[in-house]
Structures are given as C-alpha cells and as structure tokens.
Amino acid sequence: MQIDMNAAIAGGPVPFTSNAILFRFKRTSTGAVNEIIVKDYQAKYLHDITVKPRNQVKIVPTSVAKLTAQGNISAMKSGIRNGKYKIVDSGGKKRMIDTSKKGKKNRSKRVVGVREVKKRKMVYDFYERAEIGARLILSDLQGQYIFRRM
C-alpha cells in the first residue's frame, strides 16, 4: 500500500510521506488482529490528499519560479527570511517577488508566486485501496473478518 501511494505522487514523495503507513499484527486468545495504520503526524498532513480534499490559502508558484522535484518554490522559507523574496500587496492580490531581479528587462520575471485559494487533488484513495487490498488477501483464508474504519 505504501508503494502504491508513493507511485501515485507526482515527482515522488518526500521521506515524511514515504514512511507514513505501518502494518501491525496482534495475536489474541480469540484470534488475530491485522491493522493498517497511518502514523499520527502523517495522518494529519496526508488527510487532504488521501481522504477528503480541503481548500487552502497558499502561494502558488508562477512559471518563472524555480521549483523542487515536489513542485514547491525552492528555498522559499529562507528566501523570505533573508530578504530575497518579499510579499507585496498589488491590485488586491498578494504576490511574492524576487528582489534580486532589478531593472526593466527583468521586471516581468520578478513575480515568483501568487497567494490563492487552492484545493489539493486527491492522489490516492486510502480507504478504497486499503479495503480492496485487504479483501484480496483475505479471500483465500477461512474464517470471519470484520473491516472497520477507525
């Protein structure tokens, strides 16, 4: 399941995402319990792309921006902190500009990102894929099985 989710993410997952899913097996006196678990911190982060997409206000990169493999603006946090990037309010929109590009020739290349409401697309349907995989594995085994969402 972790491998499927990693393959579904364009540009590849960051290490935080690629180590999100655990499998736990517990044997009890009445039977065995198999659990597919998403770690707590990762569950909060991954909820938007695996369960239900939600609107977020974020800085969306323009075509001029230099991006990482995951599609984020490279060195954005440190660039804002050290003054390379600056947030300006222009025409009712907040824009992030690159202060190192000066002159009329580079003026069109200054805007690195625009602040917008964006909905992240759902890249992996966690509950559907987990249930399909569990049913496939358990179809060959005898006994009674209960599927629960926790």
PDB file of C-alpha atoms in Angstrom:
ATOM      1  CA  MET A   1       0.000   0.000   0.000  1.00  0.00           C
ATOM      2  CA  GLN A   2       2.867   2.358   0.832  1.00  0.00           C
ATOM      3  CA  ILE A   3       4.478   1.522  -2.519  1.00  0.00           C
ATOM      4  CA  ASP A   4       1.204   2.286  -4.389  1.00  0.00           C
ATOM      5  CA  MET A   5       0.858   5.644  -2.637  1.00  0.00           C
ATOM      6  CA  ASN A   6       4.496   6.544  -3.365  1.00  0.00           C
ATOM      7  CA  ALA A   7       3.980   5.721  -7.063  1.00  0.00           C
ATOM      8  CA  ALA A   8       0.795   7.847  -7.244  1.00  0.00           C
ATOM      9  CA  ILE A   9       2.544  11.025  -6.047  1.00  0.00           C
ATOM     10  CA  ALA A  10       3.939  13.060  -8.958  1.00  0.00           C
ATOM     11  CA  GLY A  11       7.603  13.920  -8.516  1.00  0.00           C
ATOM     12  CA  GLY A  12       7.949  11.271  -5.809  1.00  0.00           C
ATOM     13  CA  PRO A  13       7.163  11.569  -2.114  1.00  0.00           C
ATOM     14  CA  VAL A  14       9.299  13.284   0.492  1.00  0.00           C
ATOM     15  CA  PRO A  15      10.698  10.948   3.221  1.00  0.00           C
ATOM     16  CA  PHE A  16       7.988  12.140   5.646  1.00  0.00           C
ATOM     17  CA  THR A  17       5.293  10.797   3.286  1.00  0.00           C
ATOM     18  CA  SER A  18       7.122   7.667   2.196  1.00  0.00           C
ATOM     19  CA  ASN A  19       7.258   6.333   5.788  1.00  0.00           C
ATOM     20  CA  ALA A  20       3.629   7.029   6.703  1.00  0.00           C
ATOM     21  CA  ILE A  21       1.959   3.600   6.708  1.00  0.00           C
ATOM     22  CA  LEU A  22       2.509   0.839   9.268  1.00  0.00           C
ATOM     23  CA  PHE A  23       1.181  -2.704   9.416  1.00  0.00           C
ATOM     24  CA  ARG A  24       0.573  -4.261  12.830  1.00  0.00           C
ATOM     25  CA  PHE A  25      -0.282  -7.894  13.612  1.00  0.00           C
ATOM     26  CA  LYS A  26      -1.541  -8.886  17.080  1.00  0.00           C
ATOM     27  CA  ARG A  27      -2.499 -12.389  18.138  1.00  0.00           C
ATOM     28  CA  THR A  28      -5.158 -12.596  20.866  1.00  0.00           C
ATOM     29  CA  SER A  29      -6.815 -15.517  22.623  1.00  0.00           C
ATOM     30  CA  THR A  30      -9.832 -15.258  20.303  1.00  0.00           C
ATOM     31  CA  GLY A  31      -7.971 -14.701  17.032  1.00  0.00           C
ATOM     32  CA  ALA A  32      -5.643 -12.310  15.286  1.00  0.00           C
ATOM     33  CA  VAL A  33      -5.902  -8.595  14.534  1.00  0.00           C
ATOM     34  CA  ASN A  34      -4.246  -7.075  11.463  1.00  0.00           C
ATOM     35  CA  GLU A  35      -4.118  -3.287  11.371  1.00  0.00           C
ATOM     36  CA  ILE A  36      -3.077  -0.897   8.621  1.00  0.00           C
ATOM     37  CA  ILE A  37      -2.131   2.321  10.398  1.00  0.00           C
ATOM     38  CA  VAL A  38      -1.121   5.790   9.242  1.00  0.00           C
ATOM     39  CA  LYS A  39       1.183   7.498  11.762  1.00  0.00           C
ATOM     40  CA  ASP A  40      -0.406  10.405  13.687  1.00  0.00           C
ATOM     41  CA  TYR A  41       1.574  13.332  12.262  1.00  0.00           C
ATOM     42  CA  GLN A  42       1.455  11.950   8.738  1.00  0.00           C
ATOM     43  CA  ALA A  43      -2.320  11.317   9.012  1.00  0.00           C
ATOM     44  CA  LYS A  44      -2.986  14.998   9.650  1.00  0.00           C
ATOM     45  CA  TYR A  45      -0.775  16.028   6.729  1.00  0.00           C
ATOM     46  CA  LEU A  46      -1.985  13.331   4.312  1.00  0.00           C
ATOM     47  CA  HIS A  47      -5.719  13.696   5.082  1.00  0.00           C
ATOM     48  CA  ASP A  48      -6.151  16.236   2.261  1.00  0.00           C
ATOM     49  CA  ILE A  49      -4.659  14.022  -0.446  1.00  0.00           C
ATOM     50  CA  THR A  50      -5.887  10.598   0.715  1.00  0.00           C
ATOM     51  CA  VAL A  51      -9.351  11.101   2.242  1.00  0.00           C
ATOM     52  CA  LYS A  52     -11.072  14.444   1.519  1.00  0.00           C
ATOM     53  CA  PRO A  53      -9.551  17.460  -0.284  1.00  0.00           C
ATOM     54  CA  ARG A  54      -9.860  20.816   1.514  1.00  0.00           C
ATOM     55  CA  ASN A  55      -9.341  24.406   0.333  1.00  0.00           C
ATOM     56  CA  GLN A  56      -6.088  26.044   1.447  1.00  0.00           C
ATOM     57  CA  VAL A  57      -4.715  29.549   1.073  1.00  0.00           C
ATOM     58  CA  LYS A  58      -1.170  29.203  -0.233  1.00  0.00           C
ATOM     59  CA  ILE A  59       1.379  30.811  -2.506  1.00  0.00           C
ATOM     60  CA  VAL A  60       1.034  29.208  -5.939  1.00  0.00           C
ATOM     61  CA  PRO A  61       4.253  29.316  -7.989  1.00  0.00           C
ATOM     62  CA  THR A  62       4.292  31.058 -11.370  1.00  0.00           C
ATOM     63  CA  SER A  63       6.104  29.758 -14.447  1.00  0.00           C
ATOM     64  CA  VAL A  64       9.146  31.905 -13.580  1.00  0.00           C
ATOM     65  CA  ALA A  65       9.735  30.270 -10.172  1.00  0.00           C
ATOM     66  CA  LYS A  66      12.472  27.704  -9.667  1.00  0.00           C
ATOM     67  CA  LEU A  67      10.785  24.559  -8.283  1.00  0.00           C
ATOM     68  CA  THR A  68      11.857  21.481  -6.348  1.00  0.00           C
ATOM     69  CA  ALA A  69      11.022  17.956  -7.553  1.00  0.00           C
ATOM     70  CA  GLN A  70       7.820  18.073  -5.484  1.00  0.00           C
ATOM     71  CA  GLY A  71       6.642  21.327  -7.141  1.00  0.00           C
ATOM     72  CA  ASN A  72       7.409  23.719  -4.284  1.00  0.00           C
ATOM     73  CA  ILE A  73       9.274  27.015  -4.642  1.00  0.00           C
ATOM     74  CA  SER A  74      12.890  26.232  -3.792  1.00  0.00           C
ATOM     75  CA  ALA A  75      14.300  27.939  -0.683  1.00  0.00           C
ATOM     76  CA  MET A  76      11.080  29.884  -0.098  1.00  0.00           C
ATOM     77  CA  LYS A  77      11.256  29.986   3.705  1.00  0.00           C
ATOM     78  CA  SER A  78      14.904  31.014   3.848  1.00  0.00           C
ATOM     79  CA  GLY A  79      14.400  33.418   0.915  1.00  0.00           C
ATOM     80  CA  ILE A  80      11.646  35.284   2.753  1.00  0.00           C
ATOM     81  CA  ARG A  81      13.729  35.340   5.936  1.00  0.00           C
ATOM     82  CA  ASN A  82      16.896  36.709   4.310  1.00  0.00           C
ATOM     83  CA  GLY A  83      15.085  39.228   2.061  1.00  0.00           C
ATOM     84  CA  LYS A  84      15.490  37.567  -1.343  1.00  0.00           C
ATOM     85  CA  TYR A  85      11.703  37.141  -1.614  1.00  0.00           C
ATOM     86  CA  LYS A  86       9.211  39.741  -0.452  1.00  0.00           C
ATOM     87  CA  ILE A  87       5.399  39.588  -0.139  1.00  0.00           C
ATOM     88  CA  VAL A  88       3.712  42.657  -1.697  1.00  0.00           C
ATOM     89  CA  ASP A  89       0.050  43.613  -1.983  1.00  0.00           C
ATOM     90  CA  SER A  90      -0.692  44.767  -5.519  1.00  0.00           C
ATOM     91  CA  GLY A  91      -4.153  45.223  -7.010  1.00  0.00           C
ATOM     92  CA  GLY A  92      -5.877  43.322  -4.204  1.00  0.00           C
ATOM     93  CA  LYS A  93      -3.660  40.250  -4.649  1.00  0.00           C
ATOM     94  CA  LYS A  94      -0.659  39.256  -2.600  1.00  0.00           C
ATOM     95  CA  ARG A  95       2.345  38.409  -4.718  1.00  0.00           C
ATOM     96  CA  MET A  96       5.768  37.095  -3.810  1.00  0.00           C
ATOM     97  CA  ILE A  97       8.509  38.852  -5.752  1.00  0.00           C
ATOM     98  CA  ASP A  98      12.208  38.149  -6.179  1.00  0.00           C
ATOM     99  CA  THR A  99      14.008  41.298  -5.014  1.00  0.00           C
ATOM    100  CA  SER A 100      17.298  40.259  -6.651  1.00  0.00           C
ATOM    101  CA  LYS A 101      15.893  40.844 -10.170  1.00  0.00           C
ATOM    102  CA  LYS A 102      16.230  44.557 -10.899  1.00  0.00           C
ATOM    103  CA  GLY A 103      15.762  46.724 -13.988  1.00  0.00           C
ATOM    104  CA  LYS A 104      13.127  46.955 -16.709  1.00  0.00           C
ATOM    105  CA  LYS A 105      14.431  43.921 -18.563  1.00  0.00           C
ATOM    106  CA  ASN A 106      13.813  41.532 -15.649  1.00  0.00           C
ATOM    107  CA  ARG A 107      10.674  43.194 -14.253  1.00  0.00           C
ATOM    108  CA  SER A 108       8.368  40.586 -15.829  1.00  0.00           C
ATOM    109  CA  LYS A 109      10.426  37.800 -14.210  1.00  0.00           C
ATOM    110  CA  ARG A 110      10.124  39.189 -10.669  1.00  0.00           C
ATOM    111  CA  VAL A 111       6.795  37.598  -9.657  1.00  0.00           C
ATOM    112  CA  VAL A 112       7.603  34.162  -8.239  1.00  0.00           C
ATOM    113  CA  GLY A 113       4.220  33.278  -6.702  1.00  0.00           C
ATOM    114  CA  VAL A 114       0.660  34.496  -6.152  1.00  0.00           C
ATOM    115  CA  ARG A 115      -1.380  33.895  -2.998  1.00  0.00           C
ATOM    116  CA  GLU A 116      -4.570  31.993  -3.936  1.00  0.00           C
ATOM    117  CA  VAL A 117      -7.118  29.565  -2.552  1.00  0.00           C
ATOM    118  CA  LYS A 118      -6.128  26.149  -3.848  1.00  0.00           C
ATOM    119  CA  LYS A 119      -7.588  22.672  -3.409  1.00  0.00           C
ATOM    120  CA  ARG A 120      -5.095  19.816  -3.409  1.00  0.00           C
ATOM    121  CA  LYS A 121      -6.117  16.995  -5.704  1.00  0.00           C
ATOM    122  CA  MET A 122      -6.691  13.585  -4.196  1.00  0.00           C
ATOM    123  CA  VAL A 123      -3.774  11.440  -5.393  1.00  0.00           C
ATOM    124  CA  TYR A 124      -4.595   8.237  -3.516  1.00  0.00           C
ATOM    125  CA  ASP A 125      -7.974   7.000  -2.199  1.00  0.00           C
ATOM    126  CA  PHE A 126      -6.754   5.412   1.026  1.00  0.00           C
ATOM    127  CA  TYR A 127      -9.952   3.712   2.228  1.00  0.00           C
ATOM    128  CA  GLU A 128     -10.908   2.277  -1.152  1.00  0.00           C
ATOM    129  CA  ARG A 129      -7.466   0.874  -1.919  1.00  0.00           C
ATOM    130  CA  ALA A 130      -6.959  -0.483   1.613  1.00  0.00           C
ATOM    131  CA  GLU A 131     -10.267  -2.335   1.573  1.00  0.00           C
ATOM    132  CA  ILE A 132      -9.687  -3.769  -1.914  1.00  0.00           C
ATOM    133  CA  GLY A 133      -6.216  -4.979  -0.908  1.00  0.00           C
ATOM    134  CA  ALA A 134      -7.415  -6.488   2.375  1.00  0.00           C
ATOM    135  CA  ARG A 135     -10.314  -8.307   0.688  1.00  0.00           C
ATOM    136  CA  LEU A 136      -7.939  -9.685  -1.946  1.00  0.00           C
ATOM    137  CA  ILE A 137      -5.559 -11.050   0.693  1.00  0.00           C
ATOM    138  CA  LEU A 138      -8.301 -12.456   2.919  1.00  0.00           C
ATOM    139  CA  SER A 139     -10.305 -14.054   0.085  1.00  0.00           C
ATOM    140  CA  ASP A 140      -8.107 -17.171   0.242  1.00  0.00           C
ATOM    141  CA  LEU A 141      -8.313 -17.578   4.031  1.00  0.00           C
ATOM    142  CA  GLN A 142     -11.072 -19.273   6.001  1.00  0.00           C
ATOM    143  CA  GLY A 143     -12.827 -17.573   8.901  1.00  0.00           C
ATOM    144  CA  GLN A 144     -14.802 -14.445   9.733  1.00  0.00           C
ATOM    145  CA  TYR A 145     -13.443 -10.985   9.043  1.00  0.00           C
ATOM    146  CA  ILE A 146     -14.527  -7.506  10.113  1.00  0.00           C
ATOM    147  CA  PHE A 147     -13.456  -4.341   8.265  1.00  0.00           C
ATOM    148  CA  ARG A 148     -13.514  -1.170  10.396  1.00  0.00           C
ATOM    149  CA  ARG A 149     -12.500   2.420   9.806  1.00  0.00           C
ATOM    150  CA  MET A 150     -11.062   3.936  12.947  1.00  0.00           C
TER     151      MET A 150
END
